[in-house]
mmCIF file of C-alpha atoms and ligand atoms in Angstrom:
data_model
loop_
_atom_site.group_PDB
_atom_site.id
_atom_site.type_symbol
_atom_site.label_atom_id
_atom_site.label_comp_id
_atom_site.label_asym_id
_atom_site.label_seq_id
_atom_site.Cartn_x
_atom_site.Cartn_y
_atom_site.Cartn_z
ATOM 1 C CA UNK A 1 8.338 30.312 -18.747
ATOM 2 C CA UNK A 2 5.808 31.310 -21.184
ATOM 3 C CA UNK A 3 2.304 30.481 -21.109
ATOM 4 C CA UNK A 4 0.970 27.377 -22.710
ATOM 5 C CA UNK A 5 -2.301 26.113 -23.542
ATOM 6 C CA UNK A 6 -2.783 22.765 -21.057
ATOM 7 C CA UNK A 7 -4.290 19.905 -22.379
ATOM 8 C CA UNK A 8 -8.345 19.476 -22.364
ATOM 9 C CA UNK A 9 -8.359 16.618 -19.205
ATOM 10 C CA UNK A 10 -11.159 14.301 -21.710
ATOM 11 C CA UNK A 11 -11.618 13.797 -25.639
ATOM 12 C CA UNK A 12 -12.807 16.721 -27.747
ATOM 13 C CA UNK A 13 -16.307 14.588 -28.224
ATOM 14 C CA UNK A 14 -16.792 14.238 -24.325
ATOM 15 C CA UNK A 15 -18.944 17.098 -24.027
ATOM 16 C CA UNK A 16 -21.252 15.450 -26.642
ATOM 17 C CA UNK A 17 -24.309 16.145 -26.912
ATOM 18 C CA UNK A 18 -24.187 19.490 -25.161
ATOM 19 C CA UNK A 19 -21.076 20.710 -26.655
ATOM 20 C CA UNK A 20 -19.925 19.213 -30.445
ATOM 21 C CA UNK A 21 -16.418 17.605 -31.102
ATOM 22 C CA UNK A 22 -15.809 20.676 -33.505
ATOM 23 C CA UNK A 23 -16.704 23.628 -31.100
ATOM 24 C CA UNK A 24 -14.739 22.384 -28.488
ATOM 25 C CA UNK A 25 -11.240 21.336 -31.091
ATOM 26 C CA UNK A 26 -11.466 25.002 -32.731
ATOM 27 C CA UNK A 27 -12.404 26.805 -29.218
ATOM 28 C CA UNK A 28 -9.787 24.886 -27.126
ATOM 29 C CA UNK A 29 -6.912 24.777 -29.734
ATOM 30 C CA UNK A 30 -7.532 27.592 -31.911
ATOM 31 C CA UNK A 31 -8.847 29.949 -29.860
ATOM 32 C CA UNK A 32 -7.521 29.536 -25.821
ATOM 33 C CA UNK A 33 -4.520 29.310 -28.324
ATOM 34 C CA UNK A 34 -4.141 32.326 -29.637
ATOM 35 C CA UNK A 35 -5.270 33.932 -26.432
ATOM 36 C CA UNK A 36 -1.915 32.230 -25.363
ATOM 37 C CA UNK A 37 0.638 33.388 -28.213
ATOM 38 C CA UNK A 38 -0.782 36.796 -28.181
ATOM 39 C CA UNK A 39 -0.345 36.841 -24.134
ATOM 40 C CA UNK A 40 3.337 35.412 -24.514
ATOM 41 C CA UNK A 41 3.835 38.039 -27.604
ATOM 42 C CA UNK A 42 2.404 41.100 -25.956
ATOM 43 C CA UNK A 43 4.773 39.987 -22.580
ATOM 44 C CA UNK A 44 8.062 39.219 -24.537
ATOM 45 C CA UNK A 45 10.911 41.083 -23.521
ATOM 46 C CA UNK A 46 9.520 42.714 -20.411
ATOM 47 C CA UNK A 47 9.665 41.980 -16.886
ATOM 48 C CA UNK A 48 6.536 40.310 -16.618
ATOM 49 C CA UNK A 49 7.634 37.618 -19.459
ATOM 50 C CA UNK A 50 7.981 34.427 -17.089
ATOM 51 C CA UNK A 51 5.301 36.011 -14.698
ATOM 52 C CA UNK A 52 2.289 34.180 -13.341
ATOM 53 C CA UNK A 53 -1.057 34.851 -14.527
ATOM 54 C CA UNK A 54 -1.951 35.899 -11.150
ATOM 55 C CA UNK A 55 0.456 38.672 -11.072
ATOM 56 C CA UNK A 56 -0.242 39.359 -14.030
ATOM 57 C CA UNK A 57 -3.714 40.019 -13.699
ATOM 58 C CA UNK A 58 -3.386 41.368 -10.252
ATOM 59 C CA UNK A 59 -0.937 44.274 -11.371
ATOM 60 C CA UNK A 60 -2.310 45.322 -14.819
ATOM 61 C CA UNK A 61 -2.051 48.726 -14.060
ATOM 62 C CA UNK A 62 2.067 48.281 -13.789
ATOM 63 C CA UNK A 63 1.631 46.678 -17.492
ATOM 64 C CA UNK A 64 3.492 49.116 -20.090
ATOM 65 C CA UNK A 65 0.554 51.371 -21.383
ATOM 66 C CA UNK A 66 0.708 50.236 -25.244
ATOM 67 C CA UNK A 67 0.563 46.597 -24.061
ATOM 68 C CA UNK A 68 -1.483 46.632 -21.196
ATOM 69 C CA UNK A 69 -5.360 45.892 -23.413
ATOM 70 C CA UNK A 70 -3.202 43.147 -25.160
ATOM 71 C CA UNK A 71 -2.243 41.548 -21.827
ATOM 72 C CA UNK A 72 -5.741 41.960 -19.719
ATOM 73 C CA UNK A 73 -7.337 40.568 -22.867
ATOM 74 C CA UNK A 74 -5.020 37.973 -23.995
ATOM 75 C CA UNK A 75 -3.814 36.818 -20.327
ATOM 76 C CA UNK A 76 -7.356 37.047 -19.316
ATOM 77 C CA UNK A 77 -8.549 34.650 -21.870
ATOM 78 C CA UNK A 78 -5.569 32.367 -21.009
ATOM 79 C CA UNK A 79 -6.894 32.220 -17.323
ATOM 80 C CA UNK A 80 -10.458 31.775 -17.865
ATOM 81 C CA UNK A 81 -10.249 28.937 -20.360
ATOM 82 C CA UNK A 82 -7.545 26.855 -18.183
ATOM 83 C CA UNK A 83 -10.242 26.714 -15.711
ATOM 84 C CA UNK A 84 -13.628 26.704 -18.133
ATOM 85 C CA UNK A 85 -11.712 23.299 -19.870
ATOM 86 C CA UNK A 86 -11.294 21.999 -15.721
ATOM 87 C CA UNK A 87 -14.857 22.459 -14.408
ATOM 88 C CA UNK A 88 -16.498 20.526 -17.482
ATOM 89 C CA UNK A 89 -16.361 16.775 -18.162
ATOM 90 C CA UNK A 90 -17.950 13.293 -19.399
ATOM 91 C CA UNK A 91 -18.909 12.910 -15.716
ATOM 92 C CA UNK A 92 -20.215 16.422 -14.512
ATOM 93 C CA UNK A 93 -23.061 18.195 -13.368
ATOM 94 C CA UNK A 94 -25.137 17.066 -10.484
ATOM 95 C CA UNK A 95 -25.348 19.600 -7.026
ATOM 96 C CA UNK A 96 -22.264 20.271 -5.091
ATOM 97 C CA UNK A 97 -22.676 19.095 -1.399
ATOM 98 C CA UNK A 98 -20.299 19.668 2.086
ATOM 99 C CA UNK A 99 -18.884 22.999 2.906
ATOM 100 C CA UNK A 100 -19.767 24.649 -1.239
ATOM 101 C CA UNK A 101 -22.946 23.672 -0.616
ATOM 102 C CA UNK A 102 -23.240 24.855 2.727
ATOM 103 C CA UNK A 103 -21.850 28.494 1.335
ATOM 104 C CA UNK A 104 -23.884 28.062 -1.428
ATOM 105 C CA UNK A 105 -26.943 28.055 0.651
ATOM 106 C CA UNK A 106 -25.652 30.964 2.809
ATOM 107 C CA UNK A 107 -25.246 33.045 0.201
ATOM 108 C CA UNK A 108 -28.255 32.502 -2.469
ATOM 109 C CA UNK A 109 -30.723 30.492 -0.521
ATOM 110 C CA UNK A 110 -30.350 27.523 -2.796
ATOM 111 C CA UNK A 111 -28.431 26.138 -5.084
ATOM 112 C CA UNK A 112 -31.813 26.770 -7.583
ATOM 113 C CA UNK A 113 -30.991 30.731 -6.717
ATOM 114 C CA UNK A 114 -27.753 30.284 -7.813
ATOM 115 C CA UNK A 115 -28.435 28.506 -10.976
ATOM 116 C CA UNK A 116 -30.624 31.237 -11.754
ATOM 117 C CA UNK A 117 -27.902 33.946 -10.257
ATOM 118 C CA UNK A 118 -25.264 32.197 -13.084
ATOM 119 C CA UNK A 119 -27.532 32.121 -15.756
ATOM 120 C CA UNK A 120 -29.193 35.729 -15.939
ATOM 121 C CA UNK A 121 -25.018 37.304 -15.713
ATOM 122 C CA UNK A 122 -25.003 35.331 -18.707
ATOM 123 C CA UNK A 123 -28.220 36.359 -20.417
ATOM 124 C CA UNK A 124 -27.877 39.761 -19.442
ATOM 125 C CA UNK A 125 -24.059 40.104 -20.472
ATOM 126 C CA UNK A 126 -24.340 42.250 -23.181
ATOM 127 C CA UNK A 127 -21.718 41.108 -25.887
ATOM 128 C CA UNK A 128 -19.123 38.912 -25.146
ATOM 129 C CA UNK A 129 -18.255 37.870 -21.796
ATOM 130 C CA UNK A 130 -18.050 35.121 -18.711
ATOM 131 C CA UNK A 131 -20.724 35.418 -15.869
ATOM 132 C CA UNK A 132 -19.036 33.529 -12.710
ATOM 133 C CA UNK A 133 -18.896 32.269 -9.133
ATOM 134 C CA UNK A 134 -16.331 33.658 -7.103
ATOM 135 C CA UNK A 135 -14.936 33.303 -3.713
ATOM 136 C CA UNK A 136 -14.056 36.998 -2.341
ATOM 137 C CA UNK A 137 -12.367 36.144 0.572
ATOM 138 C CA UNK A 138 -15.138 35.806 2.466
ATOM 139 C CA UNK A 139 -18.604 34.534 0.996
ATOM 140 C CA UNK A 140 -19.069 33.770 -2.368
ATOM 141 C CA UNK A 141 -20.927 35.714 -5.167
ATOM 142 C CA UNK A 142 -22.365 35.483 -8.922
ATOM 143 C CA UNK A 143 -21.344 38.137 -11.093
ATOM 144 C CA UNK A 144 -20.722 38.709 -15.100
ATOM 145 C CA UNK A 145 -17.629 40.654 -16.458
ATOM 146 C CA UNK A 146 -17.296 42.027 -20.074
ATOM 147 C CA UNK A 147 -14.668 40.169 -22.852
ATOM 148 C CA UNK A 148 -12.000 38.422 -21.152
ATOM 149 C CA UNK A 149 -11.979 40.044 -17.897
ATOM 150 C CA UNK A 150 -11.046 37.659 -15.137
ATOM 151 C CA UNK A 151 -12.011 37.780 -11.066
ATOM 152 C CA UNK A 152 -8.517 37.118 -10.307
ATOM 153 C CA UNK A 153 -8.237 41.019 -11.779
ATOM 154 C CA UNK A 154 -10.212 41.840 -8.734
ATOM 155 C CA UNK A 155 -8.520 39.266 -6.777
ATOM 156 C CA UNK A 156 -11.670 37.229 -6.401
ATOM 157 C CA UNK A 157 -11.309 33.421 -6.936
ATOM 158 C CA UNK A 158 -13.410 32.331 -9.539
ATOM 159 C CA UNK A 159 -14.829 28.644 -9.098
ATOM 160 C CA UNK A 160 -16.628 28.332 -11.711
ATOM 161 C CA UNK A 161 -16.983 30.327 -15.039
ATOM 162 C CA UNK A 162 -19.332 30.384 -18.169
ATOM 163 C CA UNK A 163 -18.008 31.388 -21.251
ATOM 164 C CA UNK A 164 -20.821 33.297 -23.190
ATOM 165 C CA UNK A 165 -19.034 33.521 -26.429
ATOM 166 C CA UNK A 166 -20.652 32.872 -29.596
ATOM 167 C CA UNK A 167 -17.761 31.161 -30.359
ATOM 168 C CA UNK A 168 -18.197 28.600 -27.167
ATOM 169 C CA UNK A 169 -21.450 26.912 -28.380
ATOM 170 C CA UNK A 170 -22.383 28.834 -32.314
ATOM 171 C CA UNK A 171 -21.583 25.619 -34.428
ATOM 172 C CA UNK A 172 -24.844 23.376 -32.559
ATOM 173 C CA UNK A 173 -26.666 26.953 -32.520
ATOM 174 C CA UNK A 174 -26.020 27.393 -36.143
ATOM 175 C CA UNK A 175 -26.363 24.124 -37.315
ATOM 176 C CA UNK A 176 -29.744 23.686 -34.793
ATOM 177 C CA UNK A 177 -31.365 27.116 -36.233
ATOM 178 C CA UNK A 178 -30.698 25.552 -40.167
ATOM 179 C CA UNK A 179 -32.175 22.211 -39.508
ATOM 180 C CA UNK A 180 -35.360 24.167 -37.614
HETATM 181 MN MN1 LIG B 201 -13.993 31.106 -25.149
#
């Protein structure tokens, strides 16, 4: 079956204040959606067509050549926004606790390293891109990867992305920067 976008789990003003009505209708609809007609477009007619994104991702390299940038960008952006629109809601935020935080604390020290892990792949991402936690297998780790590049194209697990897009948060920036 082809891809389709799923629907955000909470209004389009949940995010509110942090993240306007608008940003989130034109990211979520316009945007994951044309990440999802281009995927389908670019994977019509060839074996991979009713494919997960998993193998997808996972096998780029067996991708016919003059669609494979269409389908790691495209299918990328598919998978990172069905999970981005999953790990935010009305009744987020706060610090994880049982075995996350345990692996949390294994890994960075504290879950104030790990903020600051998450937040400087973001800063530091140079253009557009996600910076991420991932579970490799076997300990988790904070990295950033360029465009739409997923971890599931390393087969990492990602638990938690941030998109660092203009087009994620620009509309408060811009709006913010006039009334400044
Ligand atoms: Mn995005």
């Amino acid at each position: 079956m082809a891809f389709e976008v799923p629907d955000l789990p909470y209004p389009y003003d949940a995010l509110e204040p942090h993240i306007d009505a608008e940003t989130m209708r034109i990211h979520h609809d316009l945007h994951h959606g044309a990440y999802v007609t281009n995927a389908n477009a670019a994977l019509e007619g060839t074996e991979w067509a009713d494919a997960s994104v998993e193998s997808v991702l996972t096998n780029l390299d067996a991708i016919p050549e003059d669609k494979r940038t269409a389908v790691r960008n495209n299918v990328g952006g598919h998978a990172n926004h069905s999970l981005f629109w999953q790990i935010m809601g009305p009744d987020g935020g706060g610090e994880p606790g049982g075995a996350l935080r345990s692996a949390i604390d294994d890994a960075f020290g504290s879950f104030e390293e790990l903020r600051s892990a998450v937040n400087d792949g973001g800063v530091k991402r140079f253009g557009s891109g996600w910076t991420w936690l991932v579970w490799d297998g076997t300990g988790l780790s904070v990295y950033s990867t360029p465009n739409q590049d997923s971890p599931v194209m390393q087969s990492d697990v990602p638990l938690l992305g941030i998109d660092v897009w203009e087009h994620a948060y620009y509309l408060r920036r811009f709006a913010e920067a006039q009334n400044s």
